[in-house]
mmCIF file of the C-alpha atoms, coordinates in Angstrom:
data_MODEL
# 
_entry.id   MODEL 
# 
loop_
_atom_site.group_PDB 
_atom_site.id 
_atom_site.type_symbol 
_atom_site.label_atom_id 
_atom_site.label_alt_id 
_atom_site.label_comp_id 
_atom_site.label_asym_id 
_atom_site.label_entity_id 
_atom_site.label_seq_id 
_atom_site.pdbx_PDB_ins_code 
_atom_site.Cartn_x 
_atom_site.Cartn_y 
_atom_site.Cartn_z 
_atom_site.occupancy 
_atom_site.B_iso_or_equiv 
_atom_site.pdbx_formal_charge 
_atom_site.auth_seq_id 
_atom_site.auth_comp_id 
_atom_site.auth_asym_id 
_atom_site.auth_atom_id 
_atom_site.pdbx_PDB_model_num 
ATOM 1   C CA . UNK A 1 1   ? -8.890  -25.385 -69.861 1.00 0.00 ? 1   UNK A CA 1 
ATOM 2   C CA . UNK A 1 2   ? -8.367  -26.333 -66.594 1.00 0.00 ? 2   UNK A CA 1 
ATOM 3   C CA . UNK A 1 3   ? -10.049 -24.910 -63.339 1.00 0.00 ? 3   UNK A CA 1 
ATOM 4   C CA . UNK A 1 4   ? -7.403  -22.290 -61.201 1.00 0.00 ? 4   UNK A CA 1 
ATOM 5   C CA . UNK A 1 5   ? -5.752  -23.738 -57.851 1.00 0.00 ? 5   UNK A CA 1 
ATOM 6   C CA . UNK A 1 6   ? -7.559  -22.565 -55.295 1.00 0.00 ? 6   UNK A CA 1 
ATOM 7   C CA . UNK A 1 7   ? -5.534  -22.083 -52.699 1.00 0.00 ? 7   UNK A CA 1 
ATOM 8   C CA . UNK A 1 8   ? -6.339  -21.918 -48.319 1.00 0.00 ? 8   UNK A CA 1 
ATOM 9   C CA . UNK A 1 9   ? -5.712  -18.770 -46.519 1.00 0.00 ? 9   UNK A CA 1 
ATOM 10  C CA . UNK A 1 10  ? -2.526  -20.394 -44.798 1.00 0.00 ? 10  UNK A CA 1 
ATOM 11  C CA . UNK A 1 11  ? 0.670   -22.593 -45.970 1.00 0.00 ? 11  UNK A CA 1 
ATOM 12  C CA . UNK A 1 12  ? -0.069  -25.905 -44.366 1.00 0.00 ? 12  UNK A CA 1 
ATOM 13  C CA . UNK A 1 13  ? 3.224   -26.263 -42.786 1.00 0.00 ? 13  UNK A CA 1 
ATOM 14  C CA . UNK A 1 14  ? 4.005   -23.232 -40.513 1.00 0.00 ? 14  UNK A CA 1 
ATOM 15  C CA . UNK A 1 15  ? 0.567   -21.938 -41.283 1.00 0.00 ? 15  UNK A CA 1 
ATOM 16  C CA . UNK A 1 16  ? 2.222   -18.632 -42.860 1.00 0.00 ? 16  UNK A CA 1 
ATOM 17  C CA . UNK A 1 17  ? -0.951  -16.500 -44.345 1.00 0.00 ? 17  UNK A CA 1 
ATOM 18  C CA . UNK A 1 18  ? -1.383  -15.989 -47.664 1.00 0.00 ? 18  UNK A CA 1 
ATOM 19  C CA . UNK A 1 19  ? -2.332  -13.713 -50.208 1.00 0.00 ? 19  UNK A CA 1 
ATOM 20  C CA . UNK A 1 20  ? -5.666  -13.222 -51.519 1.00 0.00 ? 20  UNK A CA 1 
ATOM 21  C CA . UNK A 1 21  ? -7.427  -11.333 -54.072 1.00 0.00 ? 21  UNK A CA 1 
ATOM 22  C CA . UNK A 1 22  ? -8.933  -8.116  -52.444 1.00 0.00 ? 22  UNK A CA 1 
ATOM 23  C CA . UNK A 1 23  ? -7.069  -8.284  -49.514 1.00 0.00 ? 23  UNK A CA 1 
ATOM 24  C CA . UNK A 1 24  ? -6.285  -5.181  -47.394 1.00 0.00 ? 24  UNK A CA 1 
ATOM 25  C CA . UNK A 1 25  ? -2.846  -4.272  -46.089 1.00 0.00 ? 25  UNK A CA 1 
ATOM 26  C CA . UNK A 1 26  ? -1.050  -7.212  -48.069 1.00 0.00 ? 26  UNK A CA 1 
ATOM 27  C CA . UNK A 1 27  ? 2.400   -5.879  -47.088 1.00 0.00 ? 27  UNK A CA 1 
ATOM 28  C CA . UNK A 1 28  ? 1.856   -6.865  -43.729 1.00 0.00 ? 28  UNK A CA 1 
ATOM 29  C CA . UNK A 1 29  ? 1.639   -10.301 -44.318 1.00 0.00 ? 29  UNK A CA 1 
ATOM 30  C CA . UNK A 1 30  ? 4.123   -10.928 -46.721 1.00 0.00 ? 30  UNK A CA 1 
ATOM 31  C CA . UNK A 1 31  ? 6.465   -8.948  -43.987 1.00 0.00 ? 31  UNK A CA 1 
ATOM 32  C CA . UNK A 1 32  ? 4.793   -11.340 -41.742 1.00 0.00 ? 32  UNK A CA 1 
ATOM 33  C CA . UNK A 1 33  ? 5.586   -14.909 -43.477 1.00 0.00 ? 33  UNK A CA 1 
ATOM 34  C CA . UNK A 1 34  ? 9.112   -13.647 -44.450 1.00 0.00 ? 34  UNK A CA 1 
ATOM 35  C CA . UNK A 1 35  ? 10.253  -12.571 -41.180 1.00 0.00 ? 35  UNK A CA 1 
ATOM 36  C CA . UNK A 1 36  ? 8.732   -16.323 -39.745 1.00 0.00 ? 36  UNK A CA 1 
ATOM 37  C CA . UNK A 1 37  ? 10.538  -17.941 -42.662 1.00 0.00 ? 37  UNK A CA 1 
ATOM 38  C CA . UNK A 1 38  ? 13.826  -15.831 -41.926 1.00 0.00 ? 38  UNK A CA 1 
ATOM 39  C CA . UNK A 1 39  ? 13.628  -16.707 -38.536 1.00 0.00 ? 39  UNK A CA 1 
ATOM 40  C CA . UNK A 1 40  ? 12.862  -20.556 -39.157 1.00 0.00 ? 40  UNK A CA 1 
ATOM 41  C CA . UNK A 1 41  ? 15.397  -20.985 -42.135 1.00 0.00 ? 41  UNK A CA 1 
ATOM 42  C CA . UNK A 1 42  ? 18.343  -20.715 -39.262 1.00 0.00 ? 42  UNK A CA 1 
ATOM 43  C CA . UNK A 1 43  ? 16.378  -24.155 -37.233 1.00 0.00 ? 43  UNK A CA 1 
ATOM 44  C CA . UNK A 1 44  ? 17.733  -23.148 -34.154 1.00 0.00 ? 44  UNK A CA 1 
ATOM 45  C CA . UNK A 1 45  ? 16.624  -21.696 -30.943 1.00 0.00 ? 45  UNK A CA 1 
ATOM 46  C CA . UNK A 1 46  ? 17.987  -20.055 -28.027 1.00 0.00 ? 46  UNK A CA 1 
ATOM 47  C CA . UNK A 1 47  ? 16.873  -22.663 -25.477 1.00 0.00 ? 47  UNK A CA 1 
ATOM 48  C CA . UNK A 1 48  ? 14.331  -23.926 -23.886 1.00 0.00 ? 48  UNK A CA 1 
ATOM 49  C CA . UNK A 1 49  ? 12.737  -21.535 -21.659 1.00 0.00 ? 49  UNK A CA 1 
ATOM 50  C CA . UNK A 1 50  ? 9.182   -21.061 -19.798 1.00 0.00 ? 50  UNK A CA 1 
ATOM 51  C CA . UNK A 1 51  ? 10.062  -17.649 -18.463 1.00 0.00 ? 51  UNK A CA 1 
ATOM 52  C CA . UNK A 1 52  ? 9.841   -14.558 -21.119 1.00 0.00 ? 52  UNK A CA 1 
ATOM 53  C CA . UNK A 1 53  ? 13.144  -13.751 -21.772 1.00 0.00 ? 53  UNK A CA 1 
ATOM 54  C CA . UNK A 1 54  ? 14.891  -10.764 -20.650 1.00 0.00 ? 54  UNK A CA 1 
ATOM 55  C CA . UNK A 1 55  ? 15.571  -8.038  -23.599 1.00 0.00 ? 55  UNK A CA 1 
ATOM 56  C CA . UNK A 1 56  ? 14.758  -10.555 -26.141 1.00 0.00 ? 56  UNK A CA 1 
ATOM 57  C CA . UNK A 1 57  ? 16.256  -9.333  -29.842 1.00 0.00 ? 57  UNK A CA 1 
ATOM 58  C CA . UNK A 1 58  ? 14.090  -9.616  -32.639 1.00 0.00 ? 58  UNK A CA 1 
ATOM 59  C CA . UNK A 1 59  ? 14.029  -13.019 -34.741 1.00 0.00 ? 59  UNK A CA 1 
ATOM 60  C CA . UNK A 1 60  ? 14.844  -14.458 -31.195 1.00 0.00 ? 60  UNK A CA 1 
ATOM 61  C CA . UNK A 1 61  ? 13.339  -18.423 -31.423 1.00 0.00 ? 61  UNK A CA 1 
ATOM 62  C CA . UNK A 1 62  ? 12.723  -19.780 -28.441 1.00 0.00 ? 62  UNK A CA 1 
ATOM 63  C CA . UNK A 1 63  ? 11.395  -23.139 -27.465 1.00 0.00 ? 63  UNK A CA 1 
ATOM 64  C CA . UNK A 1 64  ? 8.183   -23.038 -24.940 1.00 0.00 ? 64  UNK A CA 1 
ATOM 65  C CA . UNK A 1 65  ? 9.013   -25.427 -22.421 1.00 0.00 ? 65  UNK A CA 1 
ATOM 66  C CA . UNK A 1 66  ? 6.103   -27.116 -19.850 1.00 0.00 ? 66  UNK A CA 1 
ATOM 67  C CA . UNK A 1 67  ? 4.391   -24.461 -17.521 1.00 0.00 ? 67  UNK A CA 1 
ATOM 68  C CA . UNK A 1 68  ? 5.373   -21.059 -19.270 1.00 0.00 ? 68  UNK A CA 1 
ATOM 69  C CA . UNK A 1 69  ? 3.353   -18.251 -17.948 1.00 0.00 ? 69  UNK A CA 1 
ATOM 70  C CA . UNK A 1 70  ? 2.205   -15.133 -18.968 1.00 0.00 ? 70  UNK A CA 1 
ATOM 71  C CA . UNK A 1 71  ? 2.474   -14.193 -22.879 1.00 0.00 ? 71  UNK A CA 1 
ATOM 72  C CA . UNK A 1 72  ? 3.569   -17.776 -23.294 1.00 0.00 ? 72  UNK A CA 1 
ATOM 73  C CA . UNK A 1 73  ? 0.820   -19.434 -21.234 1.00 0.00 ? 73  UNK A CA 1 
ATOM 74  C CA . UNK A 1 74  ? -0.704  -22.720 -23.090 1.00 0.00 ? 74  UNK A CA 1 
ATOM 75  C CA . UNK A 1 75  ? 2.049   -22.280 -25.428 1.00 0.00 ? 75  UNK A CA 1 
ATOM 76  C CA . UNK A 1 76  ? 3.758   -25.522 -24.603 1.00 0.00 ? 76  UNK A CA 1 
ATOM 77  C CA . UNK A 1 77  ? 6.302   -26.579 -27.815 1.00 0.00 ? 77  UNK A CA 1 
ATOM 78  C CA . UNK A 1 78  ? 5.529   -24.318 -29.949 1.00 0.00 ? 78  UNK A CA 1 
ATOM 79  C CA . UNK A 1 79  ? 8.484   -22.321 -31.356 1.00 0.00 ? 79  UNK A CA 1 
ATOM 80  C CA . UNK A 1 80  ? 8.583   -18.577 -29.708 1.00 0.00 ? 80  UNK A CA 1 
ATOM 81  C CA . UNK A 1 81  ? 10.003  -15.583 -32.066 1.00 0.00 ? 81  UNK A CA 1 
ATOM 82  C CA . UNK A 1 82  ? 10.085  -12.363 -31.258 1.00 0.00 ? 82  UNK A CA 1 
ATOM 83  C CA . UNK A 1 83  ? 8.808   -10.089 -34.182 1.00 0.00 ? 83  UNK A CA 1 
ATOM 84  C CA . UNK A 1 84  ? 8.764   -6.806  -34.569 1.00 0.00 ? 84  UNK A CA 1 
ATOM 85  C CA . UNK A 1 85  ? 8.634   -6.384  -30.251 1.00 0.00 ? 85  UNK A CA 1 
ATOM 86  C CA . UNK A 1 86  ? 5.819   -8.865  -30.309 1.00 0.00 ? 86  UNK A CA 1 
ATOM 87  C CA . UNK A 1 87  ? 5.554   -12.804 -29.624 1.00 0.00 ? 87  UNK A CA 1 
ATOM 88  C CA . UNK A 1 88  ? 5.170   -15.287 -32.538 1.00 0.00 ? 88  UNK A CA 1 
ATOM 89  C CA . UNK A 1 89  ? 4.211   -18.641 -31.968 1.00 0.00 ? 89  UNK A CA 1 
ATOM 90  C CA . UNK A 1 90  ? 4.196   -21.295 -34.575 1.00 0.00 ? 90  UNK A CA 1 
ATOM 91  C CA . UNK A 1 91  ? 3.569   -24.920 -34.078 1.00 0.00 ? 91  UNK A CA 1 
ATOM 92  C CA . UNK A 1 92  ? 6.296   -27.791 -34.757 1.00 0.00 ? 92  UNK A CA 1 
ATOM 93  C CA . UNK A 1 93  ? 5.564   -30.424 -37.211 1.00 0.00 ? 93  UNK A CA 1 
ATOM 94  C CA . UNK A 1 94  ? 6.427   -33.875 -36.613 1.00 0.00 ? 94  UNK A CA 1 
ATOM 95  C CA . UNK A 1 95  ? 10.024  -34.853 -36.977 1.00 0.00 ? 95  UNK A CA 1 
ATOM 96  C CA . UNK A 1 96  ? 11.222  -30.863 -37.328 1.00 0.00 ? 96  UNK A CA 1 
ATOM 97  C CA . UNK A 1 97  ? 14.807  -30.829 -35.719 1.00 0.00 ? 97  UNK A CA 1 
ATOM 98  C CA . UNK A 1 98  ? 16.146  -27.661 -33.789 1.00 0.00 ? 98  UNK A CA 1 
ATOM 99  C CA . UNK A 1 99  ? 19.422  -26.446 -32.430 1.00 0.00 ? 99  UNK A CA 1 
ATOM 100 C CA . UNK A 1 100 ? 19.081  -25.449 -29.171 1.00 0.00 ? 100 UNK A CA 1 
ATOM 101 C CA . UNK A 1 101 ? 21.844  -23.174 -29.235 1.00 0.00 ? 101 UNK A CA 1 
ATOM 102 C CA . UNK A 1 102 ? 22.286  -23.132 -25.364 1.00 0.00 ? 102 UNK A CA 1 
ATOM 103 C CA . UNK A 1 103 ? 23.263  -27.277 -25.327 1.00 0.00 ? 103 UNK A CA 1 
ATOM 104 C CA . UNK A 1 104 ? 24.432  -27.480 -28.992 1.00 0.00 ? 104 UNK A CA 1 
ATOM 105 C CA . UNK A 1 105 ? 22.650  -30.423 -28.950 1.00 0.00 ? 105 UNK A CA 1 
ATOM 106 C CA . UNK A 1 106 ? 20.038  -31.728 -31.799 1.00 0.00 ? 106 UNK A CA 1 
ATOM 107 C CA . UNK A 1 107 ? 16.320  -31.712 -30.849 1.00 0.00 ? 107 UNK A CA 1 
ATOM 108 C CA . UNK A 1 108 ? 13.671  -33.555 -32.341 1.00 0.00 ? 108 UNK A CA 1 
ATOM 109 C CA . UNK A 1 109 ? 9.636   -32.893 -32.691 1.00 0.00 ? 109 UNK A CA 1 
ATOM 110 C CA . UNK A 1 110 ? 7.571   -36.463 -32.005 1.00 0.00 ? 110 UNK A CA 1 
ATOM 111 C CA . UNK A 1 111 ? 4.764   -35.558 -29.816 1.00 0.00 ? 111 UNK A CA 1 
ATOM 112 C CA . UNK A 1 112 ? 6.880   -33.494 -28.139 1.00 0.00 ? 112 UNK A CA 1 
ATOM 113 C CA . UNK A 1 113 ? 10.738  -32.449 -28.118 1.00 0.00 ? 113 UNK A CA 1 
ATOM 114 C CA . UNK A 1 114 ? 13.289  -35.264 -27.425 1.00 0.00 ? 114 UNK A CA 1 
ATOM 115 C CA . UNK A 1 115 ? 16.573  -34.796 -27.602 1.00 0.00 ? 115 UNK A CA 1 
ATOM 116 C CA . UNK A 1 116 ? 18.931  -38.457 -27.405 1.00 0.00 ? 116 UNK A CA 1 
ATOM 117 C CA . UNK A 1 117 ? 20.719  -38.926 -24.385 1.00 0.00 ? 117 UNK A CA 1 
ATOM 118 C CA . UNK A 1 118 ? 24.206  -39.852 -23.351 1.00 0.00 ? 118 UNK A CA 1 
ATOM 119 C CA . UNK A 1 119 ? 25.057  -43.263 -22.306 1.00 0.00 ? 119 UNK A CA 1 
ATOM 120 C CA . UNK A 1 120 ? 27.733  -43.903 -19.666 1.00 0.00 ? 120 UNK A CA 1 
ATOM 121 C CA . UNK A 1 121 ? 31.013  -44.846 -20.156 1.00 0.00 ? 121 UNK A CA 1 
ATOM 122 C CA . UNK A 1 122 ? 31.610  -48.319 -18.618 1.00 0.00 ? 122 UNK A CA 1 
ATOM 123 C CA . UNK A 1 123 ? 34.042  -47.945 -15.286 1.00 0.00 ? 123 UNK A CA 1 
ATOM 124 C CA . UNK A 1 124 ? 33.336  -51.436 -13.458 1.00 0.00 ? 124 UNK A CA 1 
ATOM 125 C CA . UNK A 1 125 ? 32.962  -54.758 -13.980 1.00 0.00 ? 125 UNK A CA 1 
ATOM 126 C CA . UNK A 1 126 ? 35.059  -57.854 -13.828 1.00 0.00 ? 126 UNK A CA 1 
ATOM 127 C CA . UNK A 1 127 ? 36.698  -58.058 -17.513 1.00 0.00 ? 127 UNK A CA 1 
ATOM 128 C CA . UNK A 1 128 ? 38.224  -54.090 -17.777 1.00 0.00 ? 128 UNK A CA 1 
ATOM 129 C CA . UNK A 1 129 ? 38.839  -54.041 -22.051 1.00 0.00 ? 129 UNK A CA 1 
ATOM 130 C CA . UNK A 1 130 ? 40.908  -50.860 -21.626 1.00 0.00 ? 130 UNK A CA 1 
ATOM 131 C CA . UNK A 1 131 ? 40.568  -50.344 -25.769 1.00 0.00 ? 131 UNK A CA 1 
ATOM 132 C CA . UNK A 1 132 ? 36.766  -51.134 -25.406 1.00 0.00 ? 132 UNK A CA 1 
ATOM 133 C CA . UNK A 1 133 ? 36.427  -48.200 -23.378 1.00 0.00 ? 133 UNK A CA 1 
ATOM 134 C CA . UNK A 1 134 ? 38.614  -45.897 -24.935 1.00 0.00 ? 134 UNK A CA 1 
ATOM 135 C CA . UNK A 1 135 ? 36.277  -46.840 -28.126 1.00 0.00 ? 135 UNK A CA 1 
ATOM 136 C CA . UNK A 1 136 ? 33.089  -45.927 -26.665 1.00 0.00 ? 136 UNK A CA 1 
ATOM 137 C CA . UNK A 1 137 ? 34.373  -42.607 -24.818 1.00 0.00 ? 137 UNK A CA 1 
ATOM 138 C CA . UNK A 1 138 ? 35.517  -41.427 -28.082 1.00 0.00 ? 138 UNK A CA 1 
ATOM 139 C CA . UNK A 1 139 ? 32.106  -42.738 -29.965 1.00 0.00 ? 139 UNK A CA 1 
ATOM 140 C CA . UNK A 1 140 ? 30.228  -40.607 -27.430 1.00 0.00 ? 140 UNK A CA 1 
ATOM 141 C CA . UNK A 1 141 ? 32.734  -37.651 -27.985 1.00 0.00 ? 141 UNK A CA 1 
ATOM 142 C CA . UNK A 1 142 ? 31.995  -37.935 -31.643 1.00 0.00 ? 142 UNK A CA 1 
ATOM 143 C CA . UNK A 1 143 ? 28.287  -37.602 -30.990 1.00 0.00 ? 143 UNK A CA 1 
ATOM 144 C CA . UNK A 1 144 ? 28.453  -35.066 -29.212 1.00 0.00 ? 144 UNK A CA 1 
ATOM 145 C CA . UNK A 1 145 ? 30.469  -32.690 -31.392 1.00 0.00 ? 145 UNK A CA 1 
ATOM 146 C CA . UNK A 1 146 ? 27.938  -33.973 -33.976 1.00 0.00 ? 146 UNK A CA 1 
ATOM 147 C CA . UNK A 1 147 ? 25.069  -32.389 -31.798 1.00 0.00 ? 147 UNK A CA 1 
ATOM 148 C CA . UNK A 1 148 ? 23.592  -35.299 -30.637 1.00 0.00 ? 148 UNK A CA 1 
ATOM 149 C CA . UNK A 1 149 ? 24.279  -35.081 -26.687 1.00 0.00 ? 149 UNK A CA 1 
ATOM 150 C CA . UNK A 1 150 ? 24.573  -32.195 -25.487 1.00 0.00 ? 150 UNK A CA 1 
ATOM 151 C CA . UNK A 1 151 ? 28.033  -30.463 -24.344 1.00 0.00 ? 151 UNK A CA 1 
ATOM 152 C CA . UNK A 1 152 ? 28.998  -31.269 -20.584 1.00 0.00 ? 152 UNK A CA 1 
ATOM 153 C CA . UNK A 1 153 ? 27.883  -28.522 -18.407 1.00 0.00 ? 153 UNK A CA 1 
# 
């Protein structure tokens, strides 16, 4: 017969706390890792914000931009949702992408959140290619409705 699985106290993704043999008040962290996996499952976020927000609702995800004070102080990155009228913070993996719902635009975890940005559409030079042009302003169109770049402001 083989030995049991042992497991850690936390998932080793999002770090979601487990269940245990013995373990006082288990309701309140199986409420716990559902409402964090209900509020990851969407993988979008407001914006991008280093200000607590104003009347936030709850399952509200947030990314923690650079310099956030006060709840959200050395909280840079990490993905903000608002449980149960309290601040959750759980760390990014590499590679996890976001929508930030503000931009509609696709962000990616890599050290740090990147999003791609938007080249320019060619105006000058010598040689105008009228259907080169029209080409790439409707390839950077297509991106963007794919959530690549985000909308124009």
């Amino acid at each position: 017969m083989s030995d049991p699985v042992v497991f850690p106290s936390t998932t080793s993704t999002f770090a979601l706390p487990l269940l245990f043999s013995g373990q006082a008040q288990r309701e309140f962290f199986v409420n716990q890792s559902l409402s964090v996996i209900d509020a990851l499952m969407q993988f979008a976020v407001i914006d991008i914000v280093g200000t607590l927000p104003q009347d936030p609702g709850d399952a509200d995800c947030y990314i923690v931009a650079a310099g956030a004070a006060g709840d959200w102080t050395g909280k840079e990155d990490q993905i903000a949702i608002r449980l149960a009228g309290d601040w959750h913070f759980v760390m990014p993996h590499e590679h996890m992408q976001v929508i930030n719902r503000a931009t509609g635009q696709k962000h990616t975890f890599s050290s740090g959140w990147v999003a791609p940005t938007e080249p320019q559409v060619p105006t000058g030079g010598s040689v105008i290619d009228n259907e080169a042009r029209t080409a790439i302003a409707d390839l950077i169109e297509a991106l963007r409705a794919a959530g690549l770049f985000a909308a124009p402001a």
